Coordinates of C-alpha atoms and ligand atoms in Angstrom, one line a residue:
M26 CA -1.8 35.9 -31.1
L27 CA -4.5 35.6 -33.8
F28 CA -7.9 34.4 -32.5
Q29 CA -9.2 33.3 -36.0
P30 CA -6.0 33.1 -38.0
D31 CA -7.6 31.8 -41.2
M32 CA -10.0 34.7 -41.4
E33 CA -7.5 37.3 -40.1
T34 CA -5.0 36.4 -42.8
L35 CA -7.4 35.5 -45.6
P36 CA -5.7 36.5 -48.9
L37 CA -7.2 39.7 -50.3
E38 CA -8.8 38.1 -53.4
K39 CA -10.6 35.6 -51.1
L40 CA -11.7 38.3 -48.7
R41 CA -13.1 40.3 -51.7
S42 CA -15.1 37.3 -53.0
L43 CA -16.4 36.6 -49.5
Q44 CA -17.5 40.2 -49.1
S45 CA -19.1 40.1 -52.6
E46 CA -21.1 37.0 -51.7
R47 CA -22.1 38.6 -48.4
I48 CA -23.2 41.9 -49.9
R49 CA -25.4 40.2 -52.5
N50 CA -27.1 38.2 -49.8
L51 CA -27.4 41.2 -47.5
V52 CA -29.1 43.5 -50.1
A53 CA -31.6 40.8 -51.0
Y54 CA -32.2 40.1 -47.3
V55 CA -32.9 43.7 -46.2
Y56 CA -35.0 44.4 -49.4
D57 CA -37.2 41.5 -48.4
R58 CA -37.4 42.1 -44.7
V59 CA -37.0 45.8 -43.9
P60 CA -39.7 48.1 -45.3
F61 CA -37.4 51.1 -44.9
Y62 CA -34.7 49.5 -47.2
K63 CA -37.3 48.3 -49.7
K64 CA -38.6 51.9 -50.0
Q65 CA -35.1 53.4 -50.1
L66 CA -33.8 51.1 -52.8
D67 CA -37.0 51.5 -54.9
E68 CA -36.7 55.2 -54.6
H69 CA -33.1 55.0 -55.9
G70 CA -34.2 52.7 -58.7
I71 CA -31.9 49.9 -57.4
K72 CA -32.9 46.2 -57.5
P73 CA -31.0 43.7 -55.3
S74 CA -29.8 42.0 -58.5
D75 CA -28.0 45.2 -59.5
I76 CA -25.5 44.5 -56.6
K77 CA -23.3 41.9 -58.1
G78 CA -20.3 42.2 -55.8
I79 CA -18.6 44.4 -53.3
G80 CA -17.5 46.8 -56.1
D81 CA -21.1 47.8 -56.6
I82 CA -21.5 49.0 -53.0
H83 CA -21.2 52.6 -54.1
K84 CA -24.6 52.3 -55.9
L85 CA -26.3 51.9 -52.6
P86 CA -27.7 54.9 -50.7
F87 CA -26.3 55.9 -47.2
T88 CA -28.1 55.2 -44.0
V89 CA -27.8 58.0 -41.5
K90 CA -28.5 58.4 -37.8
T91 CA -31.9 60.2 -38.4
D92 CA -33.0 57.0 -40.3
L93 CA -32.5 55.2 -37.0
R94 CA -34.4 57.8 -35.1
D95 CA -37.2 57.9 -37.6
N96 CA -37.6 54.1 -37.2
Y97 CA -37.5 54.2 -33.4
P98 CA -37.5 51.9 -31.7
F99 CA -37.6 48.6 -33.7
D100 CA -38.7 49.3 -37.3
L101 CA -35.3 48.6 -38.8
F102 CA -35.2 45.1 -37.3
A103 CA -35.0 42.4 -40.0
V104 CA -36.1 39.6 -37.7
P105 CA -39.2 39.1 -35.4
M106 CA -38.6 39.9 -31.7
S107 CA -38.7 36.2 -31.0
E108 CA -35.3 36.0 -32.7
V109 CA -33.8 39.0 -30.9
I110 CA -31.8 38.1 -27.8
R111 CA -30.4 41.5 -26.8
I112 CA -31.2 45.2 -27.3
H113 CA -28.7 48.0 -26.7
A114 CA -29.1 51.8 -27.1
S115 CA -26.8 54.7 -27.3
S116 CA -28.0 57.8 -25.6
G117 CA -27.8 60.9 -27.8
T118 CA -27.4 64.3 -26.3
T119 CA -30.8 65.2 -27.6
G120 CA -34.0 63.2 -28.2
K121 CA -34.4 59.5 -28.2
P122 CA -31.6 57.1 -28.1
T123 CA -30.6 55.0 -31.1
V124 CA -31.6 51.4 -30.7
V125 CA -29.9 48.3 -31.9
G126 CA -31.0 44.6 -31.7
Y127 CA -29.0 41.4 -31.9
S128 CA -29.9 37.8 -32.9
R129 CA -28.1 34.9 -31.3
K130 CA -25.8 34.7 -34.3
D131 CA -25.1 38.5 -34.0
I132 CA -24.1 38.1 -30.4
N133 CA -21.7 35.2 -31.3
I134 CA -20.1 37.3 -34.0
F135 CA -19.9 40.3 -31.7
S136 CA -18.1 38.1 -29.1
E137 CA -15.8 36.7 -31.8
V138 CA -14.7 40.1 -33.1
V139 CA -14.1 41.3 -29.5
A140 CA -12.1 38.1 -28.9
R141 CA -10.0 38.8 -32.0
S142 CA -9.6 42.4 -30.8
L143 CA -8.4 41.3 -27.3
A144 CA -6.0 38.8 -28.8
A145 CA -4.6 41.5 -31.1
A146 CA -4.2 43.7 -28.0
G147 CA -2.0 41.0 -26.4
C148 CA -4.6 39.3 -24.2
R149 CA -4.4 35.6 -23.7
P150 CA -6.7 32.8 -22.3
G151 CA -6.1 32.6 -18.6
M152 CA -5.4 36.3 -18.1
K153 CA -7.8 38.3 -16.0
L154 CA -9.6 41.4 -17.5
Q155 CA -10.9 44.1 -15.2
N156 CA -13.7 45.5 -17.4
A157 CA -14.4 49.1 -16.4
Y158 CA -16.6 50.0 -19.4
G159 CA -20.2 50.7 -18.3
Y160 CA -22.6 47.8 -18.2
G161 CA -26.1 48.6 -19.4
L162 CA -27.5 49.9 -22.5
F163 CA -24.0 51.1 -23.6
T164 CA -22.4 48.3 -25.6
G165 CA -18.9 48.7 -24.0
G166 CA -19.5 46.7 -20.8
L167 CA -21.3 43.6 -22.2
G168 CA -19.4 43.8 -25.5
L169 CA -16.0 43.4 -23.8
H170 CA -17.4 40.9 -21.3
Y171 CA -18.6 38.4 -23.9
G172 CA -15.6 38.8 -26.0
A173 CA -13.2 38.2 -23.1
E174 CA -15.1 35.1 -22.1
K175 CA -15.0 33.9 -25.7
L176 CA -11.2 34.3 -25.6
G177 CA -11.0 32.4 -22.4
M178 CA -10.1 35.2 -20.0
A179 CA -11.5 35.6 -16.5
V180 CA -13.7 38.7 -16.6
I181 CA -14.0 41.0 -13.6
P182 CA -17.2 42.9 -14.4
V183 CA -16.7 46.0 -12.3
S184 CA -18.4 48.5 -14.8
G185 CA -17.3 52.1 -15.0
G186 CA -16.3 54.5 -12.2
M187 CA -16.0 53.7 -8.5
T188 CA -12.3 54.5 -8.4
D189 CA -11.6 53.2 -4.9
R190 CA -13.1 49.9 -5.8
Q191 CA -11.2 49.7 -9.1
I192 CA -7.9 50.3 -7.3
M193 CA -8.7 47.8 -4.6
L194 CA -9.5 45.1 -7.2
L195 CA -6.4 46.0 -9.3
R196 CA -4.3 45.4 -6.2
D197 CA -6.1 42.3 -4.8
F198 CA -7.1 40.4 -8.0
Q199 CA -3.9 41.3 -9.9
P200 CA -5.6 41.4 -13.4
E201 CA -3.2 41.6 -16.3
A202 CA -5.6 43.6 -18.5
M203 CA -8.0 46.4 -18.0
S204 CA -10.6 47.9 -20.4
C205 CA -11.9 51.5 -19.9
T206 CA -12.0 54.8 -21.7
P207 CA -8.6 56.6 -22.2
S208 CA -9.8 59.5 -20.1
Y209 CA -10.7 57.1 -17.2
A210 CA -7.3 55.5 -17.6
Q211 CA -5.8 59.0 -17.1
T212 CA -7.9 59.4 -13.9
L213 CA -6.6 56.0 -12.6
A214 CA -3.0 56.8 -13.4
E215 CA -3.3 60.1 -11.6
E216 CA -5.0 58.5 -8.6
F217 CA -2.1 56.0 -8.2
A218 CA 0.4 58.8 -8.2
K219 CA -1.7 61.0 -5.8
R220 CA -2.2 58.1 -3.3
D221 CA 1.5 57.1 -3.6
I222 CA 0.5 53.5 -4.5
P223 CA 3.6 51.7 -5.9
L224 CA 3.0 50.4 -9.4
D225 CA 4.6 47.1 -8.5
S226 CA 1.6 46.4 -6.3
I227 CA -0.5 45.9 -9.4
N228 CA 0.1 43.5 -12.4
L229 CA -1.5 45.4 -15.4
K230 CA 0.2 44.7 -18.7
I231 CA -2.4 45.8 -21.2
G232 CA -5.0 48.6 -21.3
I233 CA -7.8 48.3 -24.0
L234 CA -8.8 51.8 -24.5
G235 CA -11.5 53.3 -26.7
A236 CA -15.0 54.8 -27.0
E237 CA -13.6 58.3 -27.4
P238 CA -10.8 59.9 -29.4
W239 CA -7.3 59.9 -27.9
T240 CA -3.9 60.6 -29.1
E241 CA -0.3 59.6 -28.5
S242 CA 0.1 62.1 -25.6
I243 CA -2.6 60.3 -23.6
R244 CA -1.0 56.9 -24.6
K245 CA 2.3 58.1 -23.2
Q246 CA 0.8 59.4 -20.0
V247 CA -1.3 56.3 -19.3
E248 CA 1.6 53.9 -20.2
A249 CA 3.9 55.7 -17.9
G250 CA 1.3 56.1 -15.1
L251 CA 0.1 52.5 -15.1
H252 CA 3.1 50.6 -16.5
L253 CA 1.2 49.0 -19.3
D254 CA 0.8 48.9 -23.1
A255 CA -2.2 51.0 -24.1
V256 CA -4.0 49.6 -27.2
N257 CA -6.8 51.2 -29.2
I258 CA -10.3 49.6 -29.5
Y259 CA -12.9 51.2 -31.7
G260 CA -16.5 50.6 -32.5
L261 CA -20.0 52.0 -32.4
S262 CA -23.4 50.6 -31.3
E263 CA -25.1 51.0 -34.7
I264 CA -22.6 48.7 -36.3
M265 CA -22.0 46.3 -33.4
G266 CA -20.3 47.9 -30.4
P267 CA -16.6 47.7 -29.4
G268 CA -14.4 45.5 -31.6
V269 CA -15.2 46.8 -35.1
S270 CA -11.5 47.5 -35.2
N271 CA -8.5 47.1 -32.9
E272 CA -4.8 47.8 -32.8
D273 CA -2.2 45.1 -32.5
I274 CA 0.1 45.4 -29.5
D275 CA 3.2 44.8 -31.7
E276 CA 2.1 47.4 -34.3
K277 CA 1.1 50.2 -31.9
G278 CA 0.7 53.6 -33.6
T279 CA 0.2 52.2 -37.1
G280 CA -3.6 52.0 -37.0
S281 CA -6.3 49.5 -36.0
Y282 CA -7.4 46.5 -38.0
I283 CA -11.0 46.7 -39.2
W284 CA -12.5 43.2 -39.2
E285 CA -13.6 43.6 -42.8
D286 CA -15.1 40.1 -43.2
H287 CA -18.0 41.5 -41.1
F288 CA -17.8 45.3 -41.4
F289 CA -17.0 46.7 -44.8
P290 CA -15.4 50.2 -44.5
E291 CA -15.4 53.1 -46.9
I292 CA -14.1 56.6 -46.6
V293 CA -16.2 59.3 -48.3
N294 CA -16.0 63.0 -48.8
K295 CA -17.9 64.6 -45.9
D296 CA -19.7 67.1 -48.2
T297 CA -20.4 65.1 -51.3
G298 CA -20.4 61.5 -50.1
E299 CA -18.0 60.6 -53.0
P300 CA -15.7 57.7 -52.2
L301 CA -12.1 58.8 -51.5
P302 CA -8.9 57.0 -52.5
E303 CA -7.0 54.8 -50.0
G304 CA -5.3 56.9 -47.3
E305 CA -7.3 60.1 -47.6
F306 CA -9.2 61.5 -44.7
G307 CA -13.0 61.6 -44.7
V308 CA -16.1 60.2 -43.1
L309 CA -16.0 56.5 -42.2
V310 CA -18.9 54.5 -43.6
F311 CA -19.7 50.9 -42.7
T312 CA -21.9 48.2 -44.1
T313 CA -22.6 45.3 -41.8
L314 CA -22.0 42.2 -43.9
T315 CA -23.2 39.5 -41.6
K316 CA -25.7 41.0 -39.1
E317 CA -29.1 39.4 -38.9
A318 CA -31.2 41.4 -36.5
M319 CA -30.4 45.0 -37.6
P320 CA -28.1 45.1 -40.6
L321 CA -27.2 48.5 -42.0
L322 CA -26.2 49.5 -45.5
R323 CA -23.5 52.2 -45.8
Y324 CA -24.0 53.7 -42.4
W325 CA -22.6 57.2 -42.1
T326 CA -20.7 57.1 -38.8
N327 CA -19.7 60.8 -38.9
D328 CA -16.2 59.7 -37.6
I329 CA -13.3 61.3 -39.5
T330 CA -10.3 59.1 -40.2
N331 CA -8.5 57.3 -43.1
I332 CA -8.1 53.7 -44.1
Y333 CA -5.1 52.0 -45.7
Y334 CA -3.5 48.6 -46.3
E335 CA -0.2 47.8 -44.6
H336 CA 0.8 44.5 -46.3
S337 CA 3.9 44.0 -44.2
Y338 CA 1.8 43.4 -41.1
K339 CA 0.4 40.3 -39.5
R340 CA -3.1 40.4 -40.9
T341 CA -4.6 41.1 -44.4
H342 CA -7.4 43.3 -43.1
I343 CA -7.4 47.0 -43.8
K344 CA -6.3 49.4 -41.0
M345 CA -7.8 52.7 -39.9
G346 CA -5.9 55.6 -38.4
P347 CA -7.0 57.2 -35.1
I348 CA -10.3 59.0 -35.2
R349 CA -9.7 62.7 -35.4
G350 CA -13.2 63.4 -34.1
R351 CA -16.8 63.2 -35.1
A352 CA -18.0 65.5 -37.9
D353 CA -20.7 66.8 -35.6
D354 CA -18.1 67.6 -32.9
M355 CA -16.0 69.5 -35.3
L356 CA -15.7 73.2 -34.4
I357 CA -15.7 75.7 -37.1
I358 CA -13.8 78.7 -35.8
R359 CA -13.5 81.8 -38.0
G360 CA -13.9 79.4 -41.0
V361 CA -11.3 76.9 -39.9
N362 CA -12.3 73.4 -39.0
L363 CA -11.0 72.3 -35.7
F364 CA -11.0 69.0 -33.7
H365 CA -9.9 69.0 -30.1
T366 CA -7.4 66.2 -30.9
Q367 CA -5.4 68.7 -33.0
V368 CA -4.8 70.8 -30.0
E369 CA -4.0 67.7 -28.0
E370 CA -1.3 66.8 -30.6
V371 CA 0.4 70.2 -30.1
I372 CA 0.3 70.0 -26.3
Q373 CA 2.1 66.7 -26.3
H374 CA 5.3 68.4 -27.4
F375 CA 5.5 70.5 -24.2
P376 CA 7.1 68.5 -21.4
D377 CA 5.9 71.1 -18.9
L378 CA 2.2 70.5 -19.8
S379 CA -0.1 67.6 -19.1
P380 CA -2.7 66.1 -21.4
Y381 CA -5.5 67.5 -19.2
Y382 CA -7.1 70.3 -21.2
Q383 CA -10.3 71.8 -22.2
L384 CA -11.3 74.1 -25.1
V385 CA -13.7 76.8 -24.2
V386 CA -15.4 78.4 -27.1
T387 CA -17.1 81.8 -26.8
R388 CA -18.4 84.5 -29.2
E389 CA -17.4 88.1 -28.8
G390 CA -19.6 90.1 -31.2
N391 CA -19.3 88.1 -34.4
M392 CA -15.9 86.6 -33.6
D393 CA -15.5 83.1 -32.2
E394 CA -12.8 82.7 -29.6
V395 CA -11.1 79.6 -28.4
E396 CA -9.4 79.4 -25.0
V397 CA -7.2 76.5 -24.3
R398 CA -7.1 75.7 -20.6
V399 CA -4.3 73.3 -20.0
E400 CA -2.7 72.0 -16.9
T401 CA 1.0 72.4 -16.1
S402 CA 2.6 69.0 -15.2
P403 CA 3.1 68.3 -11.5
E404 CA 6.8 68.1 -12.1
M405 CA 7.1 71.5 -13.6
N406 CA 9.3 74.0 -11.9
H407 CA 7.0 76.9 -11.4
A408 CA 9.8 79.4 -11.3
E409 CA 10.0 78.7 -15.0
N410 CA 8.9 81.2 -17.5
M411 CA 5.1 80.6 -17.6
E412 CA 4.7 83.5 -20.1
G413 CA 7.3 81.8 -22.3
I414 CA 5.5 78.5 -22.4
K415 CA 2.2 80.3 -23.1
G416 CA 3.7 82.2 -26.0
N417 CA 5.3 79.1 -27.4
L418 CA 2.1 77.1 -27.2
R419 CA 0.1 79.9 -28.8
K420 CA 2.6 80.1 -31.6
K421 CA 2.7 76.3 -32.2
I422 CA -1.1 76.2 -32.3
K423 CA -1.2 79.1 -34.7
D424 CA 1.5 77.5 -37.0
N425 CA 0.0 74.0 -37.0
I426 CA -3.7 74.7 -36.9
G427 CA -3.9 78.2 -38.3
L428 CA -5.9 79.8 -35.4
S429 CA -4.9 82.2 -32.7
M430 CA -6.2 80.9 -29.3
K431 CA -6.0 82.3 -25.8
I432 CA -3.9 80.1 -23.6
T433 CA -4.6 79.7 -19.9
L434 CA -2.2 77.5 -17.8
E435 CA -3.9 75.9 -14.9
E436 CA -2.6 74.2 -11.8
P437 CA -2.6 70.4 -11.8
G438 CA -6.0 68.9 -10.9
V439 CA -8.2 71.8 -12.1
I440 CA -9.6 70.5 -15.4
P441 CA -12.5 68.0 -14.9
R442 CA -11.5 64.3 -15.0
S443 CA -13.4 61.3 -16.4
E444 CA -15.4 59.6 -13.7
G445 CA -15.6 56.4 -15.7
G446 CA -17.3 57.2 -19.0
K447 CA -16.6 59.3 -22.0
L448 CA -15.2 62.8 -21.3
S449 CA -16.1 65.9 -23.3
R450 CA -13.1 68.2 -23.8
I451 CA -15.1 71.1 -25.4
V452 CA -17.1 73.7 -23.6
D453 CA -19.1 75.5 -26.2
K454 CA -20.5 78.6 -24.6
R455 CA -21.7 80.0 -27.9
K456 CA -24.9 78.0 -27.6
V457 CA -25.9 80.1 -24.6
Y458 CA -25.7 83.3 -26.6
S459 CA -27.3 82.3 -29.9
Ligands
DLL529 O1 -18.4 53.7 -27.8 C1 -18.5 51.4 -28.5 C2 -17.2 51.2 -27.7 C3 -17.2 50.7 -26.4 C4 -16.0 51.3 -28.4 C5 -16.0 50.5 -25.8 C6 -14.8 51.1 -27.8 C7 -14.8 50.6 -26.5 P1 -21.1 54.3 -29.0 O2 -21.4 54.7 -27.6 O3 -22.2 54.0 -29.9 O4 -20.2 53.0 -28.9 O5 -20.1 55.4 -29.5 C8 -19.6 55.3 -30.8 O6 -17.6 56.6 -30.1 O7 -18.7 56.6 -33.5 C9 -16.8 57.3 -32.2 O8 -17.1 58.6 -32.4 C10 -16.4 57.1 -30.7 N1 -15.4 56.0 -30.5 C11 -15.5 54.8 -30.2 N2 -14.3 54.2 -30.1 C12 -13.4 55.1 -30.4 C13 -12.0 55.1 -30.5 C14 -19.0 52.8 -28.3 N3 -11.2 54.1 -30.2 C15 -18.7 56.5 -31.1 N4 -11.4 56.3 -30.9 C16 -17.9 56.3 -32.4 C17 -12.1 57.4 -31.1 C18 -14.1 56.3 -30.7 N5 -13.4 57.4 -31.0

């Protein structure tokens, strides 16, 4: 189902002229209202009138996370506080959080793009959504909440964690859809198996999973463990929150539609910032075309992926592939760039292993070492040749990624699980030594 079919299928030329009109207005708007942007454009010798259409977007400078920190908390707001109706913040691992503000129109658009996303995921008015994203400063909880209401779903606002309560509500309220992080969906799937709860005691058909990278192996595990279709939702607070892009349930595995009437995407080279051709991997950059309270020009997300058109599909908007990882989470091991999702992709081809794993990075002298701790699957016959599996995994990783890693097979249940939020799969012990 398409929530806003006219916009979601707008012919490309019309989409481009809408984006052109919006970027012209946006640049004039931020130049007038946000001292940071006036200064930045002046310094780059750009006048708003130089931006004649979306094709001129490359002339604009990037906005980066430190710009948000430097303008903490509200200096990037383009409207007076009397027009702001909500404030969210994302907690960084260090220092102050990044703050974002929304006008009433922003919250309406936020709800609309989440409603589009849920409809693409297969949700329908009248279905119940158990929303297990955290409510609070994090955009996940309230973002899904307003979007589901807009679509006409009945929202069950449980928030994250509290596994006993989640399971009770899944059984008693019989929701058809659930939203949570993929790692928490893994936790739930595992709890159902552990507690021997029959899957026909629940009614889930759709899982709306995002907020952290995940791959097909987690999709398979969660789909089998909860008997549902697991669909990707992507977004970030700086740009809006969840619902910047979403997968369609009928097109699973082919990428997520970016709602490009509101969020204009580019992929750029991570070292030079140069735009890359369609399909190539690089850093995802977004310009918010319609935001009022805190619009951003060419925001450097640090997320690595690619974008491409698939004209045979239901909508005209561009798609993005799965996020490989964030440029700042990328490990550089003996000169080789490594995302944990690459290891996850190799693990998925081993039926005796589960997608519960952790990468432990240490430094021996000047050499970085990676240990892959991965659980054997509960069904595995332990008489099997453990050394053989280790050897094969080591070889596959070496062939596919180009790095030798130490492999440790763990008993099921040993690797830390998500307790409701985002899960970190990397333990970097080098920081302790340096
Ligand atoms: O995680 C918004 C969100 C909430 C998205 C609920 C989806 C569902 P932040 O906390 O600002 O916002 O974190 C944004 O999380 O830049 C990505 O690195 C990562 N991320 C979000 N969705 C996905 C996804 C929310 N589907 C950062 N796949 C982003 C991979 C994701 N990474």
